[in-house]
């Protein structure tokens, strides 16, 4: 690696670290590029040579977080996989949770896409069989939004429960929805 490559890497890391530190202190919307460059100790032109905007910095953060978060080992059960996701949010509670709690539109859209791709298929088949008349798009919305709300509740108010217990709550509600379908309609 050349010295120029090391400088680029070091600068990107400084910008990224400053951004994460600011996310721990305040909402994304209130963070300015000036605050990022001041904390990272880089010039404005240096920041913009690496990132066109703070939105692109957020995009990189989301791609990095979600790449690690949603990697799944094949041998994991759905319960183990969802527990892994909950545990990841708990361990990265500083910056990830601040984006979740602030209801950042971009972060939530990216999270929803990942959940639709990775989590929904795990529970979709049972729901689609149980509710053939309900549009798949509604079921997808139902599964994903309930997952996000369960995760948010747990991180805000349910800390007395372990992550695997909360995953079981979520899955039980999904199963209960299936079991009680005749009494719902």
mmCIF file of N, CA and C in Angstrom, residues 54-122:
data_model
loop_
_atom_site.group_PDB
_atom_site.id
_atom_site.type_symbol
_atom_site.label_atom_id
_atom_site.label_comp_id
_atom_site.label_asym_id
_atom_site.label_seq_id
_atom_site.Cartn_x
_atom_site.Cartn_y
_atom_site.Cartn_z
ATOM 1 N N UNK A 54 -23.145 14.586 3.268
ATOM 2 C CA UNK A 54 -23.253 13.765 4.479
ATOM 3 C C UNK A 54 -24.232 12.615 4.237
ATOM 4 N N UNK A 55 -25.143 12.768 3.259
ATOM 5 C CA UNK A 55 -26.058 11.682 2.907
ATOM 6 C C UNK A 55 -25.295 10.483 2.347
ATOM 7 N N UNK A 56 -24.255 10.762 1.557
ATOM 8 C CA UNK A 56 -23.447 9.654 1.029
ATOM 9 C C UNK A 56 -22.618 8.995 2.122
ATOM 10 N N UNK A 57 -22.245 9.769 3.110
ATOM 11 C CA UNK A 57 -21.560 9.209 4.278
ATOM 12 C C UNK A 57 -22.516 8.288 5.033
ATOM 13 N N UNK A 58 -23.756 8.722 5.190
ATOM 14 C CA UNK A 58 -24.775 7.883 5.826
ATOM 15 C C UNK A 58 -25.022 6.627 4.997
ATOM 16 N N UNK A 59 -25.048 6.764 3.693
ATOM 17 C CA UNK A 59 -25.244 5.615 2.812
ATOM 18 C C UNK A 59 -24.130 4.588 3.024
ATOM 19 N N UNK A 60 -22.898 5.054 3.098
ATOM 20 C CA UNK A 60 -21.774 4.142 3.327
ATOM 21 C C UNK A 60 -21.892 3.458 4.690
ATOM 22 N N UNK A 61 -22.295 4.215 5.689
ATOM 23 C CA UNK A 61 -22.485 3.651 7.025
ATOM 24 C C UNK A 61 -23.550 2.551 6.979
ATOM 25 N N UNK A 62 -24.666 2.823 6.327
ATOM 26 C CA UNK A 62 -25.745 1.834 6.235
ATOM 27 C C UNK A 62 -25.280 0.581 5.497
ATOM 28 N N UNK A 63 -24.590 0.758 4.380
ATOM 29 C CA UNK A 63 -24.107 -0.399 3.633
ATOM 30 C C UNK A 63 -23.152 -1.229 4.485
ATOM 31 N N UNK A 64 -22.271 -0.571 5.214
ATOM 32 C CA UNK A 64 -21.324 -1.277 6.075
ATOM 33 C C UNK A 64 -22.060 -2.033 7.194
ATOM 34 N N UNK A 65 -22.956 -1.334 7.880
ATOM 35 C CA UNK A 65 -23.685 -1.954 8.994
ATOM 36 C C UNK A 65 -24.545 -3.120 8.520
ATOM 37 N N UNK A 66 -25.288 -2.895 7.438
ATOM 38 C CA UNK A 66 -26.220 -3.913 6.993
ATOM 39 C C UNK A 66 -25.516 -5.101 6.363
ATOM 40 N N UNK A 67 -24.360 -4.873 5.760
ATOM 41 C CA UNK A 67 -23.603 -5.991 5.198
ATOM 42 C C UNK A 67 -23.234 -6.981 6.308
ATOM 43 N N UNK A 68 -22.766 -6.459 7.415
ATOM 44 C CA UNK A 68 -22.382 -7.326 8.540
ATOM 45 C C UNK A 68 -23.602 -7.851 9.288
ATOM 46 N N UNK A 69 -24.591 -7.017 9.395
ATOM 47 C CA UNK A 69 -25.775 -7.373 10.167
ATOM 48 C C UNK A 69 -26.564 -8.515 9.542
ATOM 49 N N UNK A 70 -26.739 -8.475 8.226
ATOM 50 C CA UNK A 70 -27.631 -9.431 7.592
ATOM 51 C C UNK A 70 -26.933 -10.621 6.950
ATOM 52 N N UNK A 71 -25.613 -10.733 7.145
ATOM 53 C CA UNK A 71 -24.932 -11.947 6.698
ATOM 54 C C UNK A 71 -25.501 -13.106 7.508
ATOM 55 N N UNK A 72 -25.851 -14.159 6.814
ATOM 56 C CA UNK A 72 -26.461 -15.278 7.536
ATOM 57 C C UNK A 72 -25.710 -16.564 7.257
ATOM 58 N N UNK A 73 -25.394 -17.224 8.328
ATOM 59 C CA UNK A 73 -24.820 -18.561 8.194
ATOM 60 C C UNK A 73 -25.983 -19.526 8.026
ATOM 61 N N UNK A 74 -25.834 -20.425 7.089
ATOM 62 C CA UNK A 74 -26.931 -21.326 6.708
ATOM 63 C C UNK A 74 -27.456 -22.192 7.851
ATOM 64 N N UNK A 75 -26.615 -22.565 8.783
ATOM 65 C CA UNK A 75 -27.036 -23.494 9.837
ATOM 66 C C UNK A 75 -27.894 -22.832 10.921
ATOM 67 N N UNK A 76 -28.030 -21.514 10.889
ATOM 68 C CA UNK A 76 -28.798 -20.827 11.922
ATOM 69 C C UNK A 76 -30.302 -21.001 11.717
ATOM 70 N N UNK A 77 -31.005 -21.205 12.811
ATOM 71 C CA UNK A 77 -32.466 -21.226 12.741
ATOM 72 C C UNK A 77 -32.959 -19.784 12.613
ATOM 73 N N UNK A 78 -34.224 -19.618 12.302
ATOM 74 C CA UNK A 78 -34.778 -18.262 12.200
ATOM 75 C C UNK A 78 -34.640 -17.539 13.541
ATOM 76 N N UNK A 79 -34.863 -18.252 14.619
ATOM 77 C CA UNK A 79 -34.763 -17.655 15.951
ATOM 78 C C UNK A 79 -33.331 -17.194 16.242
ATOM 79 N N UNK A 80 -32.361 -18.019 15.895
ATOM 80 C CA UNK A 80 -30.951 -17.658 16.107
ATOM 81 C C UNK A 80 -30.552 -16.473 15.234
ATOM 82 N N UNK A 81 -31.024 -16.470 13.999
ATOM 83 C CA UNK A 81 -30.696 -15.379 13.077
ATOM 84 C C UNK A 81 -31.280 -14.047 13.554
ATOM 85 N N UNK A 82 -32.542 -14.058 13.959
ATOM 86 C CA UNK A 82 -33.177 -12.824 14.446
ATOM 87 C C UNK A 82 -32.525 -12.369 15.747
ATOM 88 N N UNK A 83 -32.147 -13.311 16.595
ATOM 89 C CA UNK A 83 -31.436 -12.963 17.828
ATOM 90 C C UNK A 83 -30.111 -12.293 17.495
ATOM 91 N N UNK A 84 -29.433 -12.791 16.474
ATOM 92 C CA UNK A 84 -28.186 -12.163 16.004
ATOM 93 C C UNK A 84 -28.434 -10.702 15.614
ATOM 94 N N UNK A 85 -29.520 -10.444 14.905
ATOM 95 C CA UNK A 85 -29.847 -9.068 14.488
ATOM 96 C C UNK A 85 -30.096 -8.199 15.717
ATOM 97 N N UNK A 86 -30.896 -8.683 16.653
ATOM 98 C CA UNK A 86 -31.178 -7.925 17.874
ATOM 99 C C UNK A 86 -29.888 -7.652 18.646
ATOM 100 N N UNK A 87 -29.068 -8.675 18.763
ATOM 101 C CA UNK A 87 -27.803 -8.534 19.487
ATOM 102 C C UNK A 87 -26.903 -7.496 18.828
ATOM 103 N N UNK A 88 -26.893 -7.471 17.508
ATOM 104 C CA UNK A 88 -26.091 -6.489 16.777
ATOM 105 C C UNK A 88 -26.558 -5.071 17.104
ATOM 106 N N UNK A 89 -27.865 -4.861 17.128
ATOM 107 C CA UNK A 89 -28.389 -3.531 17.469
ATOM 108 C C UNK A 89 -28.019 -3.159 18.900
ATOM 109 N N UNK A 90 -28.061 -4.140 19.789
ATOM 110 C CA UNK A 90 -27.713 -3.872 21.186
ATOM 111 C C UNK A 90 -26.235 -3.505 21.316
ATOM 112 N N UNK A 91 -25.370 -4.242 20.621
ATOM 113 C CA UNK A 91 -23.933 -3.985 20.701
ATOM 114 C C UNK A 91 -23.543 -2.671 20.033
ATOM 115 N N UNK A 92 -24.244 -2.291 18.983
ATOM 116 C CA UNK A 92 -23.952 -1.059 18.251
ATOM 117 C C UNK A 92 -24.990 -0.003 18.572
ATOM 118 N N UNK A 93 -25.424 -0.020 19.817
ATOM 119 C CA UNK A 93 -26.530 0.820 20.223
ATOM 120 C C UNK A 93 -26.258 2.302 20.023
ATOM 121 N N UNK A 94 -25.017 2.696 20.113
ATOM 122 C CA UNK A 94 -24.709 4.109 19.983
ATOM 123 C C UNK A 94 -25.179 4.670 18.639
ATOM 124 N N UNK A 95 -24.489 4.388 17.552
ATOM 125 C CA UNK A 95 -24.831 5.017 16.284
ATOM 126 C C UNK A 95 -26.022 4.376 15.578
ATOM 127 N N UNK A 96 -26.148 3.073 15.610
ATOM 128 C CA UNK A 96 -27.259 2.417 14.930
ATOM 129 C C UNK A 96 -28.586 2.793 15.581
ATOM 130 N N UNK A 97 -28.622 2.718 16.877
ATOM 131 C CA UNK A 97 -29.864 3.005 17.585
ATOM 132 C C UNK A 97 -30.258 4.470 17.466
ATOM 133 N N UNK A 98 -29.289 5.360 17.445
ATOM 134 C CA UNK A 98 -29.652 6.774 17.294
ATOM 135 C C UNK A 98 -30.322 7.007 15.944
ATOM 136 N N UNK A 99 -29.882 6.306 14.907
ATOM 137 C CA UNK A 99 -30.538 6.429 13.599
ATOM 138 C C UNK A 99 -31.934 5.811 13.632
ATOM 139 N N UNK A 100 -32.074 4.702 14.326
ATOM 140 C CA UNK A 100 -33.376 4.054 14.448
ATOM 141 C C UNK A 100 -34.338 4.936 15.243
ATOM 142 N N UNK A 101 -33.896 5.428 16.392
ATOM 143 C CA UNK A 101 -34.754 6.246 17.248
ATOM 144 C C UNK A 101 -35.115 7.582 16.615
ATOM 145 N N UNK A 102 -34.205 8.139 15.829
ATOM 146 C CA UNK A 102 -34.496 9.434 15.220
ATOM 147 C C UNK A 102 -35.443 9.297 14.032
ATOM 148 N N UNK A 103 -35.776 8.046 13.706
ATOM 149 C CA UNK A 103 -36.675 7.755 12.581
ATOM 150 C C UNK A 103 -36.133 8.352 11.283
ATOM 151 N N UNK A 104 -34.809 8.300 11.134
ATOM 152 C CA UNK A 104 -34.173 8.812 9.925
ATOM 153 C C UNK A 104 -34.743 8.074 8.715
ATOM 154 N N UNK A 105 -35.323 8.833 7.786
ATOM 155 C CA UNK A 105 -36.007 8.238 6.632
ATOM 156 C C UNK A 105 -35.114 7.321 5.817
ATOM 157 N N UNK A 106 -33.926 7.797 5.503
ATOM 158 C CA UNK A 106 -33.027 6.997 4.670
ATOM 159 C C UNK A 106 -32.646 5.696 5.379
ATOM 160 N N UNK A 107 -32.255 5.802 6.637
ATOM 161 C CA UNK A 107 -31.867 4.622 7.415
ATOM 162 C C UNK A 107 -33.021 3.625 7.485
ATOM 163 N N UNK A 108 -34.229 4.120 7.782
ATOM 164 C CA UNK A 108 -35.385 3.222 7.894
ATOM 165 C C UNK A 108 -35.723 2.557 6.560
ATOM 166 N N UNK A 109 -35.625 3.310 5.456
ATOM 167 C CA UNK A 109 -35.881 2.712 4.139
ATOM 168 C C UNK A 109 -34.871 1.606 3.838
ATOM 169 N N UNK A 110 -33.603 1.858 4.146
ATOM 170 C CA UNK A 110 -32.570 0.847 3.908
ATOM 171 C C UNK A 110 -32.789 -0.368 4.811
ATOM 172 N N UNK A 111 -33.117 -0.123 6.070
ATOM 173 C CA UNK A 111 -33.386 -1.217 7.000
ATOM 174 C C UNK A 111 -34.589 -2.027 6.522
ATOM 175 N N UNK A 112 -35.643 -1.348 6.085
ATOM 176 C CA UNK A 112 -36.822 -2.050 5.580
ATOM 177 C C UNK A 112 -36.477 -2.924 4.379
ATOM 178 N N UNK A 113 -35.676 -2.402 3.464
ATOM 179 C CA UNK A 113 -35.275 -3.194 2.289
ATOM 180 C C UNK A 113 -34.536 -4.457 2.711
ATOM 181 N N UNK A 114 -33.617 -4.299 3.661
ATOM 182 C CA UNK A 114 -32.856 -5.458 4.125
ATOM 183 C C UNK A 114 -33.759 -6.480 4.822
ATOM 184 N N UNK A 115 -34.680 -5.992 5.644
ATOM 185 C CA UNK A 115 -35.607 -6.890 6.339
ATOM 186 C C UNK A 115 -36.530 -7.593 5.343
ATOM 187 N N UNK A 116 -36.975 -6.865 4.331
ATOM 188 C CA UNK A 116 -37.818 -7.470 3.297
ATOM 189 C C UNK A 116 -37.066 -8.574 2.567
ATOM 190 N N UNK A 117 -35.801 -8.355 2.340
ATOM 191 C CA UNK A 117 -34.990 -9.320 1.603
ATOM 192 C C UNK A 117 -34.565 -10.511 2.457
ATOM 193 N N UNK A 118 -34.237 -10.268 3.717
ATOM 194 C CA UNK A 118 -33.656 -11.325 4.547
ATOM 195 C C UNK A 118 -34.628 -11.944 5.558
ATOM 196 N N UNK A 119 -35.447 -11.138 6.198
ATOM 197 C CA UNK A 119 -36.302 -11.649 7.273
ATOM 198 C C UNK A 119 -37.673 -12.080 6.754
ATOM 199 N N UNK A 120 -38.293 -11.277 5.925
ATOM 200 C CA UNK A 120 -39.634 -11.598 5.437
ATOM 201 C C UNK A 120 -39.726 -12.996 4.817
ATOM 202 N N UNK A 121 -38.783 -13.386 3.958
ATOM 203 C CA UNK A 121 -38.905 -14.732 3.361
ATOM 204 C C UNK A 121 -38.944 -15.873 4.388
ATOM 205 N N UNK A 122 -38.396 -15.636 5.555
ATOM 206 C CA UNK A 122 -38.369 -16.674 6.588
ATOM 207 C C UNK A 122 -39.756 -16.937 7.170
#
